[in-house]
Amino acid sequence: MTRSELVEALAERLGHLNLRDADAAVKVLLETMSHSLSQGKRIEIRGFGSFTVNQRAPRLGRNPRSGESVAIPPKRVIHFKPGKGLRESVDAHPVRDGSDS
């Protein structure tokens, strides 16, 4: 599902919202989540899941082309852990042909 599809679905499900208002709501939600994660805060949405920021330690990698060792710097990465409700919902609805992304 793309952002525009999400906006359309929100406007359809909440009949009192037009597309512009639904787009503004999605924009504010995503900006707020991005801002919180960039500050290292945890986001928990009960029944859906939680987003956390994890720190990856520096490590030594290899250039696959040359085999040369490469230093990989520390990095902050976002981790998503699905909630029980989402896991059960996904498990109950198997993908039919792979085109439903």
Short mmCIF file of N, CA and C in Angstrom, two decimals:
data_model
loop_
_atom_site.label_atom_id
_atom_site.label_comp_id
_atom_site.label_asym_id
_atom_site.label_seq_id
_atom_site.Cartn_x
_atom_site.Cartn_y
_atom_site.Cartn_z
N MET A 1 0.85 -1.17 0.00
CA MET A 1 0.00 0.00 0.00
C MET A 1 0.90 1.24 0.00
N THR A 2 0.60 2.15 -0.87
CA THR A 2 1.35 3.40 -0.94
C THR A 2 0.69 4.45 -0.04
N ARG A 3 1.38 5.55 0.13
CA ARG A 3 0.82 6.63 0.96
C ARG A 3 -0.50 7.13 0.38
N SER A 4 -0.55 7.32 -0.94
CA SER A 4 -1.79 7.83 -1.55
C SER A 4 -2.93 6.82 -1.39
N GLU A 5 -2.63 5.54 -1.43
CA GLU A 5 -3.67 4.52 -1.20
C GLU A 5 -4.14 4.56 0.25
N LEU A 6 -3.22 4.81 1.16
CA LEU A 6 -3.58 4.94 2.57
C LEU A 6 -4.50 6.14 2.78
N VAL A 7 -4.18 7.26 2.15
CA VAL A 7 -5.01 8.47 2.25
C VAL A 7 -6.41 8.19 1.71
N GLU A 8 -6.49 7.53 0.56
CA GLU A 8 -7.80 7.21 -0.03
C GLU A 8 -8.60 6.28 0.87
N ALA A 9 -7.95 5.26 1.45
CA ALA A 9 -8.64 4.32 2.33
C ALA A 9 -9.16 5.04 3.58
N LEU A 10 -8.36 5.95 4.12
CA LEU A 10 -8.78 6.71 5.30
C LEU A 10 -9.99 7.58 4.98
N ALA A 11 -9.96 8.25 3.83
CA ALA A 11 -11.08 9.11 3.43
C ALA A 11 -12.35 8.29 3.19
N GLU A 12 -12.19 7.08 2.63
CA GLU A 12 -13.36 6.21 2.38
C GLU A 12 -13.97 5.73 3.69
N ARG A 13 -13.11 5.26 4.60
CA ARG A 13 -13.61 4.69 5.86
C ARG A 13 -14.20 5.74 6.78
N LEU A 14 -13.68 6.95 6.72
CA LEU A 14 -14.22 8.04 7.52
C LEU A 14 -14.89 9.02 6.57
N GLY A 15 -16.14 8.81 6.30
CA GLY A 15 -16.86 9.57 5.30
C GLY A 15 -16.86 11.07 5.49
N HIS A 16 -16.66 11.55 6.72
CA HIS A 16 -16.67 13.00 6.96
C HIS A 16 -15.33 13.65 6.60
N LEU A 17 -14.32 12.87 6.24
CA LEU A 17 -13.03 13.42 5.84
C LEU A 17 -12.93 13.46 4.32
N ASN A 18 -12.53 14.60 3.78
CA ASN A 18 -12.26 14.63 2.35
C ASN A 18 -10.80 14.23 2.14
N LEU A 19 -10.38 14.11 0.89
CA LEU A 19 -9.02 13.66 0.59
C LEU A 19 -7.96 14.60 1.16
N ARG A 20 -8.21 15.89 1.10
CA ARG A 20 -7.23 16.86 1.60
C ARG A 20 -7.02 16.70 3.11
N ASP A 21 -8.14 16.53 3.85
CA ASP A 21 -8.03 16.35 5.30
C ASP A 21 -7.37 15.02 5.65
N ALA A 22 -7.71 13.96 4.92
CA ALA A 22 -7.10 12.66 5.16
C ALA A 22 -5.61 12.72 4.86
N ASP A 23 -5.22 13.43 3.80
CA ASP A 23 -3.80 13.58 3.47
C ASP A 23 -3.07 14.33 4.57
N ALA A 24 -3.70 15.37 5.10
CA ALA A 24 -3.09 16.14 6.18
C ALA A 24 -2.92 15.28 7.43
N ALA A 25 -3.92 14.44 7.73
CA ALA A 25 -3.84 13.57 8.91
C ALA A 25 -2.71 12.56 8.76
N VAL A 26 -2.59 11.96 7.60
CA VAL A 26 -1.51 10.99 7.35
C VAL A 26 -0.16 11.68 7.42
N LYS A 27 -0.07 12.87 6.85
CA LYS A 27 1.19 13.62 6.86
C LYS A 27 1.62 13.94 8.29
N VAL A 28 0.70 14.42 9.12
CA VAL A 28 1.03 14.76 10.51
C VAL A 28 1.43 13.50 11.27
N LEU A 29 0.73 12.40 11.07
CA LEU A 29 1.05 11.16 11.75
C LEU A 29 2.46 10.68 11.40
N LEU A 30 2.78 10.66 10.11
CA LEU A 30 4.10 10.20 9.68
C LEU A 30 5.22 11.14 10.12
N GLU A 31 4.97 12.44 10.06
CA GLU A 31 5.98 13.40 10.53
C GLU A 31 6.23 13.26 12.02
N THR A 32 5.17 13.07 12.79
CA THR A 32 5.30 12.92 14.24
C THR A 32 6.07 11.64 14.58
N MET A 33 5.76 10.56 13.89
CA MET A 33 6.47 9.30 14.12
C MET A 33 7.95 9.44 13.73
N SER A 34 8.22 10.06 12.59
CA SER A 34 9.61 10.26 12.15
C SER A 34 10.38 11.10 13.14
N HIS A 35 9.77 12.17 13.62
CA HIS A 35 10.43 13.06 14.58
C HIS A 35 10.74 12.31 15.88
N SER A 36 9.79 11.54 16.37
CA SER A 36 10.00 10.79 17.61
C SER A 36 11.12 9.77 17.45
N LEU A 37 11.13 9.05 16.35
CA LEU A 37 12.17 8.05 16.12
C LEU A 37 13.54 8.70 15.95
N SER A 38 13.59 9.86 15.29
CA SER A 38 14.87 10.53 15.10
C SER A 38 15.46 11.00 16.43
N GLN A 39 14.60 11.20 17.43
CA GLN A 39 15.06 11.57 18.77
C GLN A 39 15.34 10.35 19.64
N GLY A 40 15.18 9.15 19.06
CA GLY A 40 15.47 7.92 19.80
C GLY A 40 14.32 7.44 20.67
N LYS A 41 13.14 8.03 20.51
CA LYS A 41 11.99 7.63 21.32
C LYS A 41 11.35 6.37 20.75
N ARG A 42 10.67 5.64 21.61
CA ARG A 42 9.97 4.41 21.24
C ARG A 42 8.52 4.77 20.91
N ILE A 43 7.97 4.11 19.89
CA ILE A 43 6.57 4.30 19.53
C ILE A 43 5.87 2.95 19.70
N GLU A 44 4.79 2.94 20.48
CA GLU A 44 4.03 1.71 20.67
C GLU A 44 2.58 1.97 20.31
N ILE A 45 2.06 1.17 19.39
CA ILE A 45 0.66 1.24 19.00
C ILE A 45 0.05 -0.12 19.34
N ARG A 46 -0.71 -0.16 20.41
CA ARG A 46 -1.26 -1.43 20.91
C ARG A 46 -2.02 -2.17 19.81
N GLY A 47 -1.76 -3.46 19.70
CA GLY A 47 -2.43 -4.29 18.70
C GLY A 47 -1.77 -4.23 17.33
N PHE A 48 -0.94 -3.22 17.10
CA PHE A 48 -0.26 -3.09 15.81
C PHE A 48 1.21 -3.45 15.94
N GLY A 49 1.92 -2.76 16.84
CA GLY A 49 3.32 -3.07 17.04
C GLY A 49 4.07 -1.90 17.63
N SER A 50 5.39 -2.08 17.75
CA SER A 50 6.22 -1.02 18.31
C SER A 50 7.44 -0.78 17.44
N PHE A 51 7.84 0.47 17.41
CA PHE A 51 9.03 0.90 16.68
C PHE A 51 10.06 1.35 17.70
N THR A 52 11.29 0.85 17.58
CA THR A 52 12.36 1.28 18.46
C THR A 52 13.59 1.60 17.60
N VAL A 53 14.49 2.38 18.18
CA VAL A 53 15.74 2.71 17.51
C VAL A 53 16.85 1.93 18.22
N ASN A 54 17.56 1.11 17.46
CA ASN A 54 18.66 0.33 18.00
C ASN A 54 19.98 0.86 17.48
N GLN A 55 21.02 0.71 18.28
CA GLN A 55 22.36 1.14 17.89
C GLN A 55 23.14 -0.09 17.41
N ARG A 56 23.67 -0.01 16.21
CA ARG A 56 24.55 -1.07 15.70
C ARG A 56 25.99 -0.66 15.98
N ALA A 57 26.74 -1.58 16.52
CA ALA A 57 28.14 -1.31 16.86
C ALA A 57 28.98 -1.25 15.58
N PRO A 58 30.11 -0.56 15.64
CA PRO A 58 31.00 -0.57 14.48
C PRO A 58 31.52 -1.99 14.27
N ARG A 59 31.79 -2.33 13.03
CA ARG A 59 32.25 -3.68 12.74
C ARG A 59 33.14 -3.68 11.52
N LEU A 60 33.74 -4.79 11.27
CA LEU A 60 34.61 -4.94 10.12
C LEU A 60 33.87 -5.77 9.08
N GLY A 61 33.71 -5.23 7.87
CA GLY A 61 33.06 -5.94 6.79
C GLY A 61 34.05 -6.22 5.68
N ARG A 62 33.55 -6.80 4.60
CA ARG A 62 34.40 -7.11 3.45
C ARG A 62 33.78 -6.55 2.18
N ASN A 63 34.64 -5.98 1.34
CA ASN A 63 34.20 -5.56 0.02
C ASN A 63 34.05 -6.84 -0.79
N PRO A 64 32.84 -7.16 -1.28
CA PRO A 64 32.65 -8.43 -1.99
C PRO A 64 33.42 -8.52 -3.31
N ARG A 65 33.71 -7.39 -3.90
CA ARG A 65 34.41 -7.39 -5.18
C ARG A 65 35.91 -7.67 -5.00
N SER A 66 36.51 -6.98 -4.02
CA SER A 66 37.96 -7.10 -3.85
C SER A 66 38.36 -8.01 -2.69
N GLY A 67 37.44 -8.28 -1.77
CA GLY A 67 37.77 -9.08 -0.60
C GLY A 67 38.47 -8.27 0.48
N GLU A 68 38.68 -6.99 0.24
CA GLU A 68 39.37 -6.11 1.18
C GLU A 68 38.49 -5.81 2.39
N SER A 69 39.12 -5.74 3.57
CA SER A 69 38.39 -5.40 4.79
C SER A 69 37.99 -3.93 4.76
N VAL A 70 36.77 -3.66 5.25
CA VAL A 70 36.23 -2.30 5.27
C VAL A 70 35.66 -2.04 6.65
N ALA A 71 36.01 -0.90 7.24
CA ALA A 71 35.45 -0.52 8.54
C ALA A 71 34.05 0.04 8.34
N ILE A 72 33.08 -0.53 9.03
CA ILE A 72 31.70 -0.06 8.95
C ILE A 72 31.42 0.70 10.24
N PRO A 73 31.04 1.98 10.13
CA PRO A 73 30.85 2.81 11.33
C PRO A 73 29.58 2.42 12.10
N PRO A 74 29.46 2.89 13.36
CA PRO A 74 28.23 2.62 14.11
C PRO A 74 27.04 3.28 13.41
N LYS A 75 25.88 2.73 13.65
CA LYS A 75 24.69 3.19 12.93
C LYS A 75 23.46 3.00 13.81
N ARG A 76 22.52 3.94 13.72
CA ARG A 76 21.22 3.79 14.37
C ARG A 76 20.24 3.25 13.35
N VAL A 77 19.50 2.20 13.71
CA VAL A 77 18.55 1.57 12.81
C VAL A 77 17.19 1.45 13.48
N ILE A 78 16.14 1.49 12.69
CA ILE A 78 14.78 1.36 13.20
C ILE A 78 14.40 -0.12 13.20
N HIS A 79 13.82 -0.55 14.30
CA HIS A 79 13.36 -1.93 14.43
C HIS A 79 11.85 -1.90 14.68
N PHE A 80 11.11 -2.74 13.94
CA PHE A 80 9.66 -2.86 14.13
C PHE A 80 9.35 -4.24 14.66
N LYS A 81 8.61 -4.29 15.75
CA LYS A 81 8.16 -5.56 16.30
C LYS A 81 6.64 -5.57 16.23
N PRO A 82 6.07 -6.46 15.41
CA PRO A 82 4.60 -6.48 15.28
C PRO A 82 3.94 -6.92 16.58
N GLY A 83 2.76 -6.37 16.83
CA GLY A 83 1.97 -6.74 18.00
C GLY A 83 1.23 -8.03 17.74
N LYS A 84 0.69 -8.59 18.80
CA LYS A 84 -0.01 -9.87 18.71
C LYS A 84 -1.18 -9.82 17.75
N GLY A 85 -1.97 -8.74 17.79
CA GLY A 85 -3.13 -8.62 16.90
C GLY A 85 -2.73 -8.61 15.44
N LEU A 86 -1.66 -7.88 15.10
CA LEU A 86 -1.18 -7.83 13.72
C LEU A 86 -0.64 -9.18 13.28
N ARG A 87 0.15 -9.82 14.15
CA ARG A 87 0.70 -11.14 13.80
C ARG A 87 -0.42 -12.13 13.52
N GLU A 88 -1.44 -12.15 14.37
CA GLU A 88 -2.55 -13.08 14.19
C GLU A 88 -3.35 -12.76 12.93
N SER A 89 -3.54 -11.48 12.65
CA SER A 89 -4.28 -11.08 11.45
C SER A 89 -3.55 -11.49 10.18
N VAL A 90 -2.23 -11.27 10.16
CA VAL A 90 -1.43 -11.64 8.99
C VAL A 90 -1.43 -13.15 8.80
N ASP A 91 -1.30 -13.88 9.91
CA ASP A 91 -1.27 -15.34 9.84
C ASP A 91 -2.60 -15.91 9.36
N ALA A 92 -3.70 -15.25 9.70
CA ALA A 92 -5.04 -15.74 9.34
C ALA A 92 -5.39 -15.48 7.88
N HIS A 93 -4.65 -14.59 7.21
CA HIS A 93 -4.94 -14.24 5.83
C HIS A 93 -3.72 -14.51 4.95
N PRO A 94 -3.52 -15.76 4.52
CA PRO A 94 -2.32 -16.05 3.70
C PRO A 94 -2.38 -15.33 2.34
N VAL A 95 -1.21 -15.00 1.84
CA VAL A 95 -1.10 -14.33 0.53
C VAL A 95 -1.44 -15.36 -0.55
N ARG A 96 -2.30 -14.94 -1.50
CA ARG A 96 -2.73 -15.85 -2.55
C ARG A 96 -1.71 -16.00 -3.66
N ASP A 97 -1.37 -14.91 -4.32
CA ASP A 97 -0.48 -15.01 -5.50
C ASP A 97 0.75 -14.14 -5.40
N GLY A 98 0.96 -13.48 -4.27
CA GLY A 98 2.12 -12.66 -4.10
C GLY A 98 1.98 -11.24 -4.60
N SER A 99 0.88 -10.90 -5.27
CA SER A 99 0.70 -9.55 -5.81
C SER A 99 0.07 -8.60 -4.80
N ASP A 100 -0.38 -9.10 -3.66
CA ASP A 100 -1.00 -8.27 -2.62
C ASP A 100 0.05 -7.76 -1.66
N SER A 101 0.84 -6.80 -2.05
CA SER A 101 1.91 -6.29 -1.19
C SER A 101 1.42 -5.19 -0.31
#
